Coordinates of C-alpha atoms and ligand atoms in Angstrom, one line a residue:
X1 CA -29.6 54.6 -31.2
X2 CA -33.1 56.0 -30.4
X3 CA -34.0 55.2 -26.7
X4 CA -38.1 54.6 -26.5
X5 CA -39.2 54.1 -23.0
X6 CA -42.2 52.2 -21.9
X7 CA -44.3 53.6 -19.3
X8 CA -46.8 50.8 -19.7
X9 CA -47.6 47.2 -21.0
X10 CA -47.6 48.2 -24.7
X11 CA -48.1 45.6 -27.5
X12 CA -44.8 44.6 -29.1
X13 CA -46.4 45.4 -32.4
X14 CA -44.2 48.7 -31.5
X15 CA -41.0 46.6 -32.2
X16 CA -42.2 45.9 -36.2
X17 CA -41.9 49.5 -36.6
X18 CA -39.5 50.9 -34.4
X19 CA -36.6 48.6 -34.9
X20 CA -33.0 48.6 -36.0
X21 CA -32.2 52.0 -34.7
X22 CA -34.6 52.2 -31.7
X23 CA -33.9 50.3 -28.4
X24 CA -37.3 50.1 -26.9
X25 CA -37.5 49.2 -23.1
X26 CA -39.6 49.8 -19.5
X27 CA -36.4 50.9 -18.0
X28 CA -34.1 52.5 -20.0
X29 CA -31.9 56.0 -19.6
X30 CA -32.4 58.8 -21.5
X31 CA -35.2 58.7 -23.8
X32 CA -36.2 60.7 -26.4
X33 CA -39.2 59.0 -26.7
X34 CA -42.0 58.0 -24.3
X35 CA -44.7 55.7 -24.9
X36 CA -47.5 55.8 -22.6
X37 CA -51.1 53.7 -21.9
X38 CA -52.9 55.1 -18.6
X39 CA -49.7 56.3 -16.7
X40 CA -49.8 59.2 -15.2
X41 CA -46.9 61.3 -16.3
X42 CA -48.3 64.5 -14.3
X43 CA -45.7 63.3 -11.6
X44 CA -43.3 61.9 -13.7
X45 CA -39.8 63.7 -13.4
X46 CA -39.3 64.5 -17.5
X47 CA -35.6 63.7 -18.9
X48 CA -33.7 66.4 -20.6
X49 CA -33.5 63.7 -23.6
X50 CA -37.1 63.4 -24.3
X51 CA -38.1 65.0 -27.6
X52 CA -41.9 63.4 -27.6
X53 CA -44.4 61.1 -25.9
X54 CA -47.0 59.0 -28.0
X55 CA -50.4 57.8 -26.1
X56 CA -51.6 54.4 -26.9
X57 CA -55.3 55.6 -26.6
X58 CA -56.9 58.9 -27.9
X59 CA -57.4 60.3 -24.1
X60 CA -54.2 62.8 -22.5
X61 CA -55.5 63.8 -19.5
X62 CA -52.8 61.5 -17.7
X63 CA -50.2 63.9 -19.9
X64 CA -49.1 67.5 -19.2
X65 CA -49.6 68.6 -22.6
X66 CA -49.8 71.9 -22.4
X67 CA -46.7 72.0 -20.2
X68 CA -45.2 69.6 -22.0
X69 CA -45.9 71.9 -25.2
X70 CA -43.7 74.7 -23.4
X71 CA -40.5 72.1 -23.1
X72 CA -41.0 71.5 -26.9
X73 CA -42.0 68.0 -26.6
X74 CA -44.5 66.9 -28.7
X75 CA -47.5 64.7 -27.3
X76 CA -49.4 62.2 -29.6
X77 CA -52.4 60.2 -29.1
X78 CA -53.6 57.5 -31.8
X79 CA -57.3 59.0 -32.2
X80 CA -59.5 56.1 -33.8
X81 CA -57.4 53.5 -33.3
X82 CA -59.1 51.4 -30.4
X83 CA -62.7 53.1 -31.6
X84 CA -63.9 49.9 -32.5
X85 CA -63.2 48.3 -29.4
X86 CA -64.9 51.2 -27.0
X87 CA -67.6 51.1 -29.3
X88 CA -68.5 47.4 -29.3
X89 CA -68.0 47.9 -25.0
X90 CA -70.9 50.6 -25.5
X91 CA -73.7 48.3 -27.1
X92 CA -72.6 46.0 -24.6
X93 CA -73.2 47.7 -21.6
X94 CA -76.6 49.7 -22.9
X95 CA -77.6 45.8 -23.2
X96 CA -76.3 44.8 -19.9
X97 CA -78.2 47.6 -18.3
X98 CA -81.5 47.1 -20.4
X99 CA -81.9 43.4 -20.1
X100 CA -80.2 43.7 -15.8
X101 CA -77.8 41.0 -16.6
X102 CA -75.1 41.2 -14.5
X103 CA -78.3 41.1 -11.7
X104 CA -79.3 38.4 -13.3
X105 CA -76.5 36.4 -14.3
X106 CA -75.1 37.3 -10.0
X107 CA -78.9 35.9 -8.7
X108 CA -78.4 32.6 -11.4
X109 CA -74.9 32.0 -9.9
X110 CA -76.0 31.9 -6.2
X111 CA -78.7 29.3 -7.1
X112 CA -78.3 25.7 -5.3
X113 CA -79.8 22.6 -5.0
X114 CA -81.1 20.0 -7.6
X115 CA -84.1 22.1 -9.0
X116 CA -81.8 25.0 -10.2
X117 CA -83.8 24.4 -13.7
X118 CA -87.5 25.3 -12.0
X119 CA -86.2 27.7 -10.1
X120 CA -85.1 29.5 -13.1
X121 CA -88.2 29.7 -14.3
X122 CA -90.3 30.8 -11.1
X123 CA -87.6 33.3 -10.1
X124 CA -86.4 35.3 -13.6
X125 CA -89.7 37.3 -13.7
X126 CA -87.4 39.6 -11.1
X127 CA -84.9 40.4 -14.5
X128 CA -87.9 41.5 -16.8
X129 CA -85.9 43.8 -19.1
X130 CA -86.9 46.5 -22.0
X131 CA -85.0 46.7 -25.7
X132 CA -82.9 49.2 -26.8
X133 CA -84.7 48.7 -30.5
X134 CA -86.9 52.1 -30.7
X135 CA -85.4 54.0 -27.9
X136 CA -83.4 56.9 -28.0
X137 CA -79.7 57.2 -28.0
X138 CA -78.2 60.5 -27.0
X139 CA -74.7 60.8 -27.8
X140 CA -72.7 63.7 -26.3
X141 CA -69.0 63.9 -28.2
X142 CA -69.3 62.5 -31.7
X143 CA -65.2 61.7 -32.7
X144 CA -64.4 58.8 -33.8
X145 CA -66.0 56.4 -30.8
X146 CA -69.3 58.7 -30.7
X147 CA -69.6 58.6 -34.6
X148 CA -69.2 54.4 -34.5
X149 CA -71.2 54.1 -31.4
X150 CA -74.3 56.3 -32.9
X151 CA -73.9 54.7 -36.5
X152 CA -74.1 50.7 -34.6
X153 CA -77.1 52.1 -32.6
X154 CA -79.1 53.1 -35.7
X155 CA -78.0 50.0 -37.3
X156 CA -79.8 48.1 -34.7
X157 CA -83.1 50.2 -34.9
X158 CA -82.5 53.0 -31.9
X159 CA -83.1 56.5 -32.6
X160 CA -79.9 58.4 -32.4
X161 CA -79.4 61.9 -31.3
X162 CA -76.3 63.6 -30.6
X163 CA -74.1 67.0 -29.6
X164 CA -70.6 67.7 -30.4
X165 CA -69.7 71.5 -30.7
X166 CA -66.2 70.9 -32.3
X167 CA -68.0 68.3 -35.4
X168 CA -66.7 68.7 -39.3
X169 CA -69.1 68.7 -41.6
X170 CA -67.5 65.5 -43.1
X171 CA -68.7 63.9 -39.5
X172 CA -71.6 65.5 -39.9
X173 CA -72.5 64.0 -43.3
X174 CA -71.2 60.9 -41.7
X175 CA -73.7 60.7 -39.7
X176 CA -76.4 62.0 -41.7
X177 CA -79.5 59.8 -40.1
X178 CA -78.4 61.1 -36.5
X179 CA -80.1 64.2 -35.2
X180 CA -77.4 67.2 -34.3
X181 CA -78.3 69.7 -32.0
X182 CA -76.6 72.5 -30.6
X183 CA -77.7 72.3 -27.3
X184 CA -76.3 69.3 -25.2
X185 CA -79.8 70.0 -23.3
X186 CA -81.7 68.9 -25.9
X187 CA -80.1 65.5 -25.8
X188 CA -80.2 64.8 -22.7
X189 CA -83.8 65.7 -22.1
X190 CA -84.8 63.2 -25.3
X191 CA -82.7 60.1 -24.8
X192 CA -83.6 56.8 -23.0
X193 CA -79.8 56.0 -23.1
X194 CA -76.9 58.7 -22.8
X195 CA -73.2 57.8 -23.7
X196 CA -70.6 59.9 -23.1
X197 CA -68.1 60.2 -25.8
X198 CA -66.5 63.8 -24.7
X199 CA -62.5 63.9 -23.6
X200 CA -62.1 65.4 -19.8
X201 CA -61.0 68.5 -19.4
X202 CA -61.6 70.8 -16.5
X203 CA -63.7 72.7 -17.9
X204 CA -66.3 69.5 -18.4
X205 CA -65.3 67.8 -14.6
X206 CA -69.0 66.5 -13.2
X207 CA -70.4 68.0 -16.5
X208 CA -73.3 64.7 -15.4
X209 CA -74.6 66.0 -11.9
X210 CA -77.7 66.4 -10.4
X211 CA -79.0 70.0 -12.3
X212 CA -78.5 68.1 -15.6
X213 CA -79.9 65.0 -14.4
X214 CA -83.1 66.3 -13.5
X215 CA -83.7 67.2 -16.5
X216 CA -83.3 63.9 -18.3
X217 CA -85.8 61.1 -18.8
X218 CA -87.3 58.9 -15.8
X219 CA -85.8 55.9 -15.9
X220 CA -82.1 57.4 -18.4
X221 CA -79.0 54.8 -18.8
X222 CA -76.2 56.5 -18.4
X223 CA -73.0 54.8 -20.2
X224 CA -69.7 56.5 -19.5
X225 CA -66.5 54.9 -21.1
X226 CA -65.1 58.5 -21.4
X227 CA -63.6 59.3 -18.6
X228 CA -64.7 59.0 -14.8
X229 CA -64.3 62.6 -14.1
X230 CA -67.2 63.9 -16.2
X231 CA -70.0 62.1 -13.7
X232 CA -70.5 62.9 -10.0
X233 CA -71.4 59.5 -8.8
X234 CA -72.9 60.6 -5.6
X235 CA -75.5 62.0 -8.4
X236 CA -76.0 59.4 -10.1
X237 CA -76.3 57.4 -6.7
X238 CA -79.1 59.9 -5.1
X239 CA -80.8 59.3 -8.5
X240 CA -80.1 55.6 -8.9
X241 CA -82.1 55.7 -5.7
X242 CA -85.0 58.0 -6.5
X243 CA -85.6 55.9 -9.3
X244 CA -84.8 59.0 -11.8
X245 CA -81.4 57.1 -13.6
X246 CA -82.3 53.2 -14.1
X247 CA -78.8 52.6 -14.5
X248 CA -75.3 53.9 -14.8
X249 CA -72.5 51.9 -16.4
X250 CA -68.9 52.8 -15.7
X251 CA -65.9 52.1 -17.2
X252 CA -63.8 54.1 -15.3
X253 CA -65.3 53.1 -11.8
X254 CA -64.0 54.5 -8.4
X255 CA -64.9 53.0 -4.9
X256 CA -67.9 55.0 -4.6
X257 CA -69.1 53.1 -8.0
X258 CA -68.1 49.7 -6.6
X259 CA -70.7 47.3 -5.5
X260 CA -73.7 50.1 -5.8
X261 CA -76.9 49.1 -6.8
X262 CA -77.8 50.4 -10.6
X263 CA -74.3 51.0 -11.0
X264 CA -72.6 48.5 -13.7
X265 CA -68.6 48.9 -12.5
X266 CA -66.4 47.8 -15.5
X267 CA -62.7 47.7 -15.2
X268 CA -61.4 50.1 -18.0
X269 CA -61.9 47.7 -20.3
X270 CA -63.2 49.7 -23.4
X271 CA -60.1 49.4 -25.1
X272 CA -58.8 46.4 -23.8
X273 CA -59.2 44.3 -27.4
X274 CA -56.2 42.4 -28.8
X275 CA -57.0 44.3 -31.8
X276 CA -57.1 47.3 -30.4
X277 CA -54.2 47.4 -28.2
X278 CA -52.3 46.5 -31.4
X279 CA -53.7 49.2 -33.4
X280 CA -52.9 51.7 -31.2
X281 CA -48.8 50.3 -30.8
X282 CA -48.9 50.5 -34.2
X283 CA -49.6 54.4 -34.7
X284 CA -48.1 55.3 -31.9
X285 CA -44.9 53.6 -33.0
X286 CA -45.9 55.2 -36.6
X287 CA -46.3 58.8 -35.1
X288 CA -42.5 58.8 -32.8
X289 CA -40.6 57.4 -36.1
X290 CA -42.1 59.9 -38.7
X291 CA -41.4 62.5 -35.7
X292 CA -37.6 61.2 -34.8
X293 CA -36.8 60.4 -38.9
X294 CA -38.0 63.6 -40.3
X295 CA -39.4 66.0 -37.7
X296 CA -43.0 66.0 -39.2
X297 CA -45.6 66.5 -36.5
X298 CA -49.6 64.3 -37.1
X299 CA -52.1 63.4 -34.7
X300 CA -50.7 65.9 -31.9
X301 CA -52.7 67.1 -29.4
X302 CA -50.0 69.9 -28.4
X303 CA -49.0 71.1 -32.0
X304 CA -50.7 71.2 -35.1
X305 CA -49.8 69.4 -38.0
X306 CA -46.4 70.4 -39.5
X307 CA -45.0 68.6 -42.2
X308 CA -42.7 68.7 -45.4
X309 CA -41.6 66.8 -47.9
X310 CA -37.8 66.4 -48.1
X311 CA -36.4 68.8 -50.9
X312 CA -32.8 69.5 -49.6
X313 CA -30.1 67.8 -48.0
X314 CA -30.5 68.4 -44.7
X315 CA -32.7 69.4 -42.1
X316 CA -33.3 70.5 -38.8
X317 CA -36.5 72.0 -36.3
X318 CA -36.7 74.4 -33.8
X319 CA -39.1 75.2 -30.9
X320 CA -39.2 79.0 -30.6
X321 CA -41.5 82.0 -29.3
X322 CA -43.6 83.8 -31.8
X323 CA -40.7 86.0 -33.0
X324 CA -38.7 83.3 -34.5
X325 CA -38.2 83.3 -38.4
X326 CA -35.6 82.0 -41.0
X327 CA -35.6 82.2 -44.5
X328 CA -34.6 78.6 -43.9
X329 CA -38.4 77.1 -43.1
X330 CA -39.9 74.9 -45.0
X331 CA -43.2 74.3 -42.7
X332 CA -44.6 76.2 -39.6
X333 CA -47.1 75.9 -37.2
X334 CA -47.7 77.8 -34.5
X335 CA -49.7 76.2 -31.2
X336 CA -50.4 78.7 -28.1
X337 CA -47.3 81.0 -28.7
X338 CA -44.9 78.6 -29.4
X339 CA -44.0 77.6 -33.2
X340 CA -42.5 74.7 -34.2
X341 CA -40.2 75.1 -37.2
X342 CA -38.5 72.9 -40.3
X343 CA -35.8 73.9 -41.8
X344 CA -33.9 73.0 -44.9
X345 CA -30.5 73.7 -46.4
X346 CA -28.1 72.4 -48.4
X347 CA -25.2 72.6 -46.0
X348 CA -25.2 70.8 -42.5
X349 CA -27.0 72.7 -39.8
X350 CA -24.9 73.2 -36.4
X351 CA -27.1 72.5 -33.0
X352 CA -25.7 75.1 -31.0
X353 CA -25.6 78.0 -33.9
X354 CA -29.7 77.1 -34.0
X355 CA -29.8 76.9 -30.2
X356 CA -28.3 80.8 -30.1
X357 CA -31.0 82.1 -32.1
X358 CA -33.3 84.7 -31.0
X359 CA -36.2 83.1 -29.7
X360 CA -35.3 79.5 -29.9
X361 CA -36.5 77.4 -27.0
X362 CA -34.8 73.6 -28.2
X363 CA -33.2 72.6 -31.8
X364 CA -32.3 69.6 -33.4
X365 CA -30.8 68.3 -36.5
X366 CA -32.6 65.3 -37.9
X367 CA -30.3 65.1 -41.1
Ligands
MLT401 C1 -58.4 55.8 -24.4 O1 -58.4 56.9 -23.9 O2 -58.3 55.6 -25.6 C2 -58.4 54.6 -23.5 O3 -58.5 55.0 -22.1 C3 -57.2 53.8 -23.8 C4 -56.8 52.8 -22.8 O4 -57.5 51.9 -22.3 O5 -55.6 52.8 -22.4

């Protein structure tokens, strides 16, 4: 039995994949897999059991990975899988910030008295709004959500502009009608609307302050359902006030974001879609079993992919350092220094023999 614990609310869609020979459980002893939402597992005390983690999102900065990568446990996320759903949050909130609705919707709520009809009318001049039809959209991060929210935006008639350093040129012929540049500068100096699309890494933390806003339009909308982290709020704040940043809209909001004027607080909702929280239970489950049943590695953010078809009888994998080799391998990647291995033989491989090899960090036979 194949012990999958849940560190979050994750659709049961899981159990249509991993069934008969997976238990899968919030509390439950001994896992070799995790599966993990927003949890933080920076403080999480990691089991000797656990041979791999699958996010049900596409961003890991609530995962160790790199550390995690030096245990030999591999850490997937389900990239696309809930693009849709951030995507369709996106147009949303450039709307909500264009036309001031949730202004206007609080100010139509607190009306009273029988003539809530003519006071409609006398008092909505106050929630004038602008379209986003002709503006400019500035993307910055063009995966999968960046490359579905700048297609939607040119389908309803915004310019679209965009950065990503790390962007195929399959993307990029994807998105053929959106402007590239190769400096983020560019973008952000050009666009009516910015949405952040990037993942947060340390290197980006407050990427949005107040050097790079000054150089943006008067009057930007600023759309983050990325990740807090890559926007100082007090920023935005100071230029919420100075009338420089019309509005910012949050999806990952913190108390300095709540109740602020020009500051549209969402509760991390962007992927909060039946759809999408099934999609992403779905890989997730897909990614552990194809991991646990035959020790191939996709859509890992600490490994590359490794895999191989099966052309012997039985097989194993080993984590090792750089000096590890076997005229046994079948597929081998290597990721920061430590390679993961498959191996195939016709006789039975023995745990502990791998284990005593020179070089190899954790083993396991998977047939
Ligand atoms: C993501 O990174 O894909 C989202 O934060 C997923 C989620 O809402 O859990």
């Amino acid at each position: 039995m194949i012990n999958v614990i849940k560190l979050n609310k994750i659709s049961d869609k899981v159990l249509d994949i991993l069934k008969d020979n997976y238990k899968v459980e919030e509390n439950i002893a001994n896992p070799e897999a995790a599966l993990v939402r927003s949890f933080s597992m920076h403080e999480w005390e990691v089991p000797a059991s656990l041979l791999c983690v699958a996010r049900a999102g596409a961003g890991v900065n609530n995962i160790p990975f790199d550390a995690y990568r030096e245990k030999g446990i591999v850490v997937f996320n389900t990239p696309g899988a809930n693009a849709n759903a951030v995507k369709e949050l996106v147009i949303a909130s450039m709307l909500l910030a264009a036309r001031n609705l949730v202004g206007a919707i609080k100010w139509a709520n607190a009306l009273t008295g029988d003539d809530v009809a003519k006071q409609v009318e006398k008092g909505k001049g106050q929630f004038v709004g602008t379209e986003i039809m002709g503006k400019t959209l500035g993307v910055l991060g063009l995966g999968a959500i960046g490359r579905k929210v700048a297609l939607t935006a040119l389908a309803l008639g915004m310019k679209v502009i965009g950065f990503d350093p790390f962007l195929s040129d399959a993307a990029k012929a994807e998105l053929k009608d959106v402007t590239i540049y190769s400096d983020m500068k560019d973008v952000i100096k050009e666009s009516d609307f910015i949405s952040l699309h990037m993942p947060y890494t340390k290197e980006n933390k407050e990427l949005i302050n107040a050097s790079l806003i000054s150089e943006m339009k008067d009057g930007v909308i600023i759309i983050n359902a990325a990740r807090g982290e890559l926007v100082n709020v007090s920023d935005i704040k100071a230029a919420i006030n100075s009338g420089k940043v019309r509005s910012y809209v949050v999806d990952f909001p913190d108390a300095n974001c709540i109740n602020s004027d020009g500051i549209i607080a969402i509760p991390h909702l962007g992927a909060s879609t039946e759809e999408a929280e099934d999609n992403c239970a779905i890989m997730a489950a897909e990614e552990i079993k194809e991991f646990i049943e035959t020790g191939n590695i996709y859509n890992s953010v600490n490994f590359p992919t490794v895999k191989a078809e099966k052309r012997s009888a039985h097989r194993a994998t080993v984590f090792a350092n750089a000096s590890f080799n076997s005229p046994q391998i079948v597929a081998k990647a290597d990721s920061k220094g430590i390679v993961y291995a498959i191996l195939e033989s016709d006789t039975a491989f023995d745990k502990s023999a791998l284990e005593a090899m020179d070089g190899v960090i954790r083993a396991r036979v998977i047939y």
